[in-house]
Amino acid sequence: MKRFFLLYLIFVNLTVFGQFEKTLSYSDTVNFKRIAFVHSSIATTTVGSFIGLYHLWYKNYPRSNFHLFNDNKGWLQIDKFGHFYTAYAYSKNIAETYRWAGVSQNKSSIYGAIGGFTYQLVIEILDGHSAQWGFSMGDITANTIGSSLFLLQELAWKKQIIQPKFSFKYMNYPDDVKQRANDLFGSSISQRILKDYNAQTYWFSFNPQYLLGFKNDNKFSFINLSFGYGAENMYGTFFNSFKMNGETFDRSDLVRYRQFYISPDIDFTKIKTKSKPLKALFFILSSIKMPLPGIEYNSLNELKFHWVIF
């Protein structure tokens, strides 16, 4: 569960960094005062987050020798998408701060990708020394892909054509599994956003005009197409069997299933405005999938239309 504390950090960083990135003009040359500010901001956020992680999770579980843990089949890979998204968003955010300070696009993109990957590598090393978890090669792979997607797009296209995004829907669990869901994911909205694997959807949002080679400069250039992945009916890492109140429950009758979505989306970075507060808001919203109609196909062989997909 602790890994989705990273998701929370992404939104905090997007908010904090977005304010000064979009309300202050970018420097044309390297500004060492801004570089110092960027370094201090990243250091403060990083140290603070590690302290928070320790007090929220690590101190409550026994330590162990460094070991590996294979959770690649866990949670129908939703947690891996979470790692991918976090690495991408963190890399993008750090790179933007360096651009604001006047660092070239290529160099800032490299710094961002290294920063995003390194941050999560440290988390995995801490996991490797925790008896509760372990060093996951699957997580490292997802982190690498996330940071690499950001970097490769910057180097190849000088822009982010494919934008990973996140969305959340609050789940009203049936009475017979509500206690289990509350134990696993918490009961408040803030806890569910960070922890509830059943409620999280990860998206790839893009404008087809870019991929077809057309110039994306018309008045509808903010309209994107997005593909999403989610999963539901998960009440344990690998299986729906668990212990609760000293009693063992087997809920294999609740079939775990994958969900695949297609839906329109909004690229707020393409909405032109001279308002600096709006630019800051659009920067933050660019990492979130907007609730819009869409189609779902799932591994239960069901095809559904949704007026709104969260």
CSV table of C-alpha atoms in Angstrom, one decimal:
chain,number,residue,atom,x,y,z
A,1,MET,CA,0.0,0.0,0.0
A,2,LYS,CA,2.8,2.4,0.8
A,3,ARG,CA,3.8,2.7,-2.8
A,4,PHE,CA,0.9,4.9,-3.6
A,5,PHE,CA,2.2,7.4,-1.1
A,6,LEU,CA,4.4,8.2,-4.1
A,7,LEU,CA,1.3,9.1,-6.1
A,8,TYR,CA,0.4,11.6,-3.4
A,9,LEU,CA,3.9,13.1,-3.7
A,10,ILE,CA,3.4,13.6,-7.4
A,11,PHE,CA,0.3,15.7,-6.9
A,12,VAL,CA,2.0,17.7,-4.2
A,13,ASN,CA,5.0,18.3,-6.4
A,14,LEU,CA,2.9,19.2,-9.4
A,15,THR,CA,1.0,21.7,-7.3
A,16,VAL,CA,4.2,23.3,-5.7
A,17,PHE,CA,6.4,23.3,-8.8
A,18,GLY,CA,3.5,24.2,-11.1
A,19,GLN,CA,2.9,27.4,-9.2
A,20,PHE,CA,6.4,28.8,-9.8
A,21,GLU,CA,7.0,27.2,-13.2
A,22,LYS,CA,3.9,28.6,-14.8
A,23,THR,CA,3.5,31.9,-13.0
A,24,LEU,CA,7.1,33.0,-13.5
A,25,SER,CA,8.7,33.3,-17.0
A,26,TYR,CA,11.4,30.7,-18.0
A,27,SER,CA,15.0,31.9,-18.0
A,28,ASP,CA,16.7,32.1,-21.4
A,29,THR,CA,20.1,31.3,-19.8
A,30,VAL,CA,21.1,29.3,-16.9
A,31,ASN,CA,20.0,31.1,-13.7
A,32,PHE,CA,22.1,29.9,-10.8
A,33,LYS,CA,19.8,31.4,-8.2
A,34,ARG,CA,17.0,29.4,-9.7
A,35,ILE,CA,19.2,26.3,-9.9
A,36,ALA,CA,19.8,26.6,-6.2
A,37,PHE,CA,16.1,27.0,-5.5
A,38,VAL,CA,15.3,23.9,-7.6
A,39,HIS,CA,17.9,21.8,-5.8
A,40,SER,CA,16.8,23.0,-2.4
A,41,SER,CA,13.1,22.3,-3.3
A,42,ILE,CA,13.9,18.8,-4.6
A,43,ALA,CA,16.1,18.0,-1.6
A,44,THR,CA,13.4,19.3,0.9
A,45,THR,CA,10.6,17.3,-0.8
A,46,THR,CA,12.7,14.2,-1.0
A,47,VAL,CA,14.0,14.2,2.5
A,48,GLY,CA,10.5,15.1,3.8
A,49,SER,CA,8.9,12.3,1.9
A,50,PHE,CA,11.4,9.7,3.1
A,51,ILE,CA,10.8,10.8,6.7
A,52,GLY,CA,7.1,10.5,6.1
A,53,LEU,CA,7.4,7.0,4.5
A,54,TYR,CA,9.5,5.8,7.5
A,55,HIS,CA,6.9,7.0,10.1
A,56,LEU,CA,3.9,5.9,8.1
A,57,TRP,CA,5.2,2.4,7.1
A,58,TYR,CA,8.7,1.2,7.7
A,59,LYS,CA,8.9,1.7,11.4
A,60,ASN,CA,5.8,-0.4,11.9
A,61,TYR,CA,7.2,-3.5,10.2
A,62,PRO,CA,10.3,-5.6,11.0
A,63,ARG,CA,13.5,-5.2,9.1
A,64,SER,CA,15.4,-8.0,7.3
A,65,ASN,CA,18.4,-8.7,5.2
A,66,PHE,CA,18.2,-7.5,1.6
A,67,HIS,CA,16.0,-9.8,-0.5
A,68,LEU,CA,14.0,-10.0,-3.7
A,69,PHE,CA,10.2,-10.2,-3.9
A,70,ASN,CA,8.3,-11.3,-7.1
A,71,ASP,CA,5.0,-9.5,-7.1
A,72,ASN,CA,4.6,-9.4,-10.9
A,73,LYS,CA,1.3,-11.2,-10.8
A,74,GLY,CA,-0.1,-9.1,-7.9
A,75,TRP,CA,-3.1,-6.8,-8.2
A,76,LEU,CA,-3.4,-7.6,-11.9
A,77,GLN,CA,-0.4,-5.3,-12.5
A,78,ILE,CA,-2.3,-2.2,-11.4
A,79,ASP,CA,0.5,-1.4,-9.0
A,80,LYS,CA,3.0,-1.7,-11.9
A,81,PHE,CA,1.1,0.9,-13.8
A,82,GLY,CA,1.2,3.1,-10.7
A,83,HIS,CA,5.0,2.8,-10.6
A,84,PHE,CA,5.2,3.6,-14.3
A,85,TYR,CA,2.9,6.7,-13.9
A,86,THR,CA,4.8,7.9,-10.9
A,87,ALA,CA,8.2,7.6,-12.5
A,88,TYR,CA,6.9,9.4,-15.6
A,89,ALA,CA,5.2,12.3,-13.8
A,90,TYR,CA,8.1,12.8,-11.3
A,91,SER,CA,10.6,12.9,-14.2
A,92,LYS,CA,8.4,15.4,-16.1
A,93,ASN,CA,8.0,17.6,-13.1
A,94,ILE,CA,11.7,17.7,-12.2
A,95,ALA,CA,12.6,18.4,-15.9
A,96,GLU,CA,10.2,21.3,-16.0
A,97,THR,CA,11.9,22.9,-12.9
A,98,TYR,CA,15.3,22.8,-14.6
A,99,ARG,CA,13.8,24.3,-17.8
A,100,TRP,CA,12.4,27.1,-15.6
A,101,ALA,CA,15.9,27.7,-14.3
A,102,GLY,CA,17.3,28.0,-17.9
A,103,VAL,CA,18.8,24.6,-18.4
A,104,SER,CA,18.5,23.3,-22.0
A,105,GLN,CA,15.7,21.0,-22.9
A,106,ASN,CA,17.8,18.0,-23.5
A,107,LYS,CA,19.8,18.4,-20.3
A,108,SER,CA,16.8,19.1,-18.2
A,109,SER,CA,15.0,16.1,-19.6
A,110,ILE,CA,18.0,13.8,-18.8
A,111,TYR,CA,18.1,15.3,-15.2
A,112,GLY,CA,14.4,14.7,-14.8
A,113,ALA,CA,14.5,11.1,-16.0
A,114,ILE,CA,17.5,10.3,-13.7
A,115,GLY,CA,15.8,12.1,-10.8
A,116,GLY,CA,12.5,10.3,-11.3
A,117,PHE,CA,14.1,6.8,-11.6
A,118,THR,CA,16.6,7.4,-8.7
A,119,TYR,CA,13.9,8.5,-6.3
A,120,GLN,CA,11.9,5.3,-6.8
A,121,LEU,CA,15.1,3.2,-6.8
A,122,VAL,CA,15.8,4.3,-3.2
A,123,ILE,CA,12.2,3.3,-2.3
A,124,GLU,CA,12.8,-0.2,-3.7
A,125,ILE,CA,16.1,-0.5,-1.8
A,126,LEU,CA,14.2,0.3,1.4
A,127,ASP,CA,11.6,-2.3,0.4
A,128,GLY,CA,14.4,-4.8,-0.1
A,129,HIS,CA,15.3,-4.5,3.6
A,130,SER,CA,11.7,-4.8,4.8
A,131,ALA,CA,10.4,-8.2,5.9
A,132,GLN,CA,6.9,-7.1,4.7
A,133,TRP,CA,8.0,-6.5,1.1
A,134,GLY,CA,11.1,-6.9,-0.9
A,135,PHE,CA,13.1,-5.5,-3.8
A,136,SER,CA,10.8,-6.0,-6.9
A,137,MET,CA,12.4,-6.3,-10.3
A,138,GLY,CA,8.9,-5.7,-11.7
A,139,ASP,CA,8.7,-2.4,-10.0
A,140,ILE,CA,12.1,-1.4,-11.2
A,141,THR,CA,11.1,-2.3,-14.7
A,142,ALA,CA,8.0,-0.2,-14.5
A,143,ASN,CA,10.0,2.7,-13.1
A,144,THR,CA,12.5,2.5,-15.9
A,145,ILE,CA,9.8,2.4,-18.6
A,146,GLY,CA,8.0,5.4,-17.1
A,147,SER,CA,11.1,7.6,-16.9
A,148,SER,CA,12.3,6.4,-20.3
A,149,LEU,CA,9.0,7.2,-22.0
A,150,PHE,CA,9.3,10.8,-20.8
A,151,LEU,CA,13.0,11.1,-21.8
A,152,LEU,CA,12.6,9.5,-25.3
A,153,GLN,CA,9.7,11.7,-26.2
A,154,GLU,CA,11.7,14.8,-25.3
A,155,LEU,CA,14.7,13.7,-27.2
A,156,ALA,CA,12.8,12.5,-30.3
A,157,TRP,CA,9.9,15.0,-30.5
A,158,LYS,CA,10.8,17.8,-28.1
A,159,LYS,CA,7.3,17.4,-26.6
A,160,GLN,CA,5.2,14.8,-24.8
A,161,ILE,CA,2.9,13.4,-27.5
A,162,ILE,CA,1.8,10.3,-25.4
A,163,GLN,CA,0.8,11.5,-21.9
A,164,PRO,CA,0.2,9.0,-19.1
A,165,LYS,CA,-2.6,10.1,-16.9
A,166,PHE,CA,-4.5,9.0,-13.8
A,167,SER,CA,-8.1,8.9,-12.7
A,168,PHE,CA,-10.0,7.6,-9.7
A,169,LYS,CA,-13.5,6.5,-8.9
A,170,TYR,CA,-14.7,6.0,-5.3
A,171,MET,CA,-15.9,2.4,-4.8
A,172,ASN,CA,-19.0,1.6,-2.8
A,173,TYR,CA,-18.2,-1.9,-1.7
A,174,PRO,CA,-20.9,-4.4,-0.9
A,175,ASP,CA,-21.5,-5.1,2.8
A,176,ASP,CA,-20.0,-8.6,2.7
A,177,VAL,CA,-16.6,-7.2,1.7
A,178,LYS,CA,-16.8,-3.7,3.0
A,179,GLN,CA,-14.7,-4.4,6.1
A,180,ARG,CA,-12.0,-6.1,4.1
A,181,ALA,CA,-11.9,-3.1,1.7
A,182,ASN,CA,-11.7,-0.6,4.5
A,183,ASP,CA,-8.9,-2.6,6.1
A,184,LEU,CA,-6.9,-2.7,2.9
A,185,PHE,CA,-7.7,0.6,1.3
A,186,GLY,CA,-9.0,2.8,4.1
A,187,SER,CA,-12.4,4.4,4.2
A,188,SER,CA,-11.8,8.1,3.4
A,189,ILE,CA,-11.5,9.5,-0.1
A,190,SER,CA,-7.9,10.6,0.5
A,191,GLN,CA,-6.9,7.1,1.6
A,192,ARG,CA,-8.8,5.4,-1.2
A,193,ILE,CA,-7.1,7.7,-3.8
A,194,LEU,CA,-3.7,6.5,-2.6
A,195,LYS,CA,-4.4,2.9,-1.8
A,196,ASP,CA,-7.4,1.5,-3.6
A,197,TYR,CA,-6.2,-0.6,-6.6
A,198,ASN,CA,-9.8,-1.3,-7.7
A,199,ALA,CA,-10.5,2.4,-8.0
A,200,GLN,CA,-7.5,3.6,-10.0
A,201,THR,CA,-7.3,3.8,-13.8
A,202,TYR,CA,-4.2,4.6,-15.8
A,203,TRP,CA,-4.4,6.2,-19.2
A,204,PHE,CA,-2.3,6.9,-22.3
A,205,SER,CA,-3.7,10.2,-23.8
A,206,PHE,CA,-2.6,11.6,-27.1
A,207,ASN,CA,-3.8,13.6,-30.1
A,208,PRO,CA,-4.1,11.5,-33.2
A,209,GLN,CA,-3.1,14.4,-35.4
A,210,TYR,CA,0.5,14.2,-34.1
A,211,LEU,CA,0.8,10.5,-34.9
A,212,LEU,CA,-0.6,11.1,-38.4
A,213,GLY,CA,1.9,13.8,-39.0
A,214,PHE,CA,-0.5,16.7,-39.1
A,215,LYS,CA,0.2,20.1,-37.6
A,216,ASN,CA,-1.6,20.3,-34.3
A,217,ASP,CA,-2.4,24.0,-34.3
A,218,ASN,CA,-6.2,24.2,-35.0
A,219,LYS,CA,-8.9,25.2,-32.5
A,220,PHE,CA,-9.6,21.6,-31.6
A,221,SER,CA,-6.0,20.6,-30.8
A,222,PHE,CA,-6.9,20.3,-27.1
A,223,ILE,CA,-9.1,17.2,-27.8
A,224,ASN,CA,-7.2,13.9,-27.2
A,225,LEU,CA,-8.0,10.3,-27.5
A,226,SER,CA,-7.1,8.1,-24.5
A,227,PHE,CA,-6.8,4.4,-23.7
A,228,GLY,CA,-7.1,3.3,-20.1
A,229,TYR,CA,-6.4,0.2,-17.9
A,230,GLY,CA,-8.0,-0.7,-14.6
A,231,ALA,CA,-9.1,-3.8,-12.6
A,232,GLU,CA,-11.7,-4.7,-10.1
A,233,ASN,CA,-12.8,-7.3,-7.5
A,234,MET,CA,-9.3,-7.5,-5.9
A,235,TYR,CA,-9.2,-8.1,-2.2
A,236,GLY,CA,-5.7,-9.5,-1.9
A,237,THR,CA,-2.4,-9.3,-3.7
A,238,PHE,CA,-2.7,-12.5,-5.6
A,239,PHE,CA,-6.0,-14.1,-4.6
A,240,ASN,CA,-9.3,-13.2,-3.0
A,241,SER,CA,-8.6,-15.3,0.1
A,242,PHE,CA,-7.6,-13.5,3.3
A,243,LYS,CA,-7.7,-13.5,7.1
A,244,MET,CA,-9.9,-11.0,9.0
A,245,ASN,CA,-10.7,-10.9,12.7
A,246,GLY,CA,-8.8,-14.2,13.1
A,247,GLU,CA,-11.0,-16.0,10.6
A,248,THR,CA,-10.0,-17.1,7.1
A,249,PHE,CA,-12.2,-16.1,4.2
A,250,ASP,CA,-12.2,-17.5,0.6
A,251,ARG,CA,-13.9,-15.1,-1.8
A,252,SER,CA,-12.8,-16.8,-5.0
A,253,ASP,CA,-16.5,-16.4,-6.1
A,254,LEU,CA,-15.6,-12.7,-6.7
A,255,VAL,CA,-13.8,-12.9,-10.0
A,256,ARG,CA,-10.9,-10.6,-10.4
A,257,TYR,CA,-11.0,-8.9,-13.8
A,258,ARG,CA,-9.2,-6.4,-16.1
A,259,GLN,CA,-10.8,-3.4,-17.7
A,260,PHE,CA,-9.8,-1.7,-20.9
A,261,TYR,CA,-11.2,1.7,-21.8
A,262,ILE,CA,-11.3,4.1,-24.7
A,263,SER,CA,-12.4,7.7,-24.1
A,264,PRO,CA,-11.9,11.3,-25.3
A,265,ASP,CA,-9.7,13.5,-23.2
A,266,ILE,CA,-8.6,17.1,-22.8
A,267,ASP,CA,-5.0,18.3,-23.2
A,268,PHE,CA,-5.1,21.4,-21.0
A,269,THR,CA,-1.6,22.4,-22.2
A,270,LYS,CA,-3.1,23.2,-25.6
A,271,ILE,CA,-5.7,25.6,-24.2
A,272,LYS,CA,-4.3,29.1,-24.8
A,273,THR,CA,-4.6,31.6,-22.0
A,274,LYS,CA,-2.7,34.7,-20.8
A,275,SER,CA,-3.8,34.1,-17.2
A,276,LYS,CA,-0.8,32.9,-15.1
A,277,PRO,CA,-3.0,31.2,-12.5
A,278,LEU,CA,-4.9,29.3,-15.2
A,279,LYS,CA,-1.5,28.2,-16.7
A,280,ALA,CA,-0.5,26.8,-13.3
A,281,LEU,CA,-3.9,25.0,-13.0
A,282,PHE,CA,-3.6,23.6,-16.5
A,283,PHE,CA,-0.1,22.3,-15.7
A,284,ILE,CA,-1.5,20.4,-12.8
A,285,LEU,CA,-4.6,19.1,-14.7
A,286,SER,CA,-2.4,17.8,-17.5
A,287,SER,CA,-1.6,14.7,-15.4
A,288,ILE,CA,-5.2,13.8,-14.7
A,289,LYS,CA,-7.7,12.1,-17.1
A,290,MET,CA,-10.9,14.2,-17.3
A,291,PRO,CA,-14.2,12.3,-16.6
A,292,LEU,CA,-15.8,11.9,-20.0
A,293,PRO,CA,-17.9,9.3,-21.8
A,294,GLY,CA,-16.2,6.1,-23.0
A,295,ILE,CA,-16.4,2.4,-23.8
A,296,GLU,CA,-15.2,-0.4,-21.6
A,297,TYR,CA,-14.2,-3.9,-22.6
A,298,ASN,CA,-13.2,-6.3,-19.7
A,299,SER,CA,-11.8,-9.8,-19.2
A,300,LEU,CA,-15.3,-11.0,-18.4
A,301,ASN,CA,-16.1,-10.5,-22.1
A,302,GLU,CA,-18.4,-7.6,-21.3
A,303,LEU,CA,-18.7,-4.5,-23.5
A,304,LYS,CA,-20.1,-1.5,-21.8
A,305,PHE,CA,-20.8,2.2,-22.6
A,306,HIS,CA,-20.3,4.7,-19.8
A,307,TRP,CA,-21.7,8.2,-19.8
A,308,VAL,CA,-18.8,9.2,-17.6
A,309,ILE,CA,-15.6,7.2,-16.8
A,310,PHE,CA,-13.8,8.2,-13.7
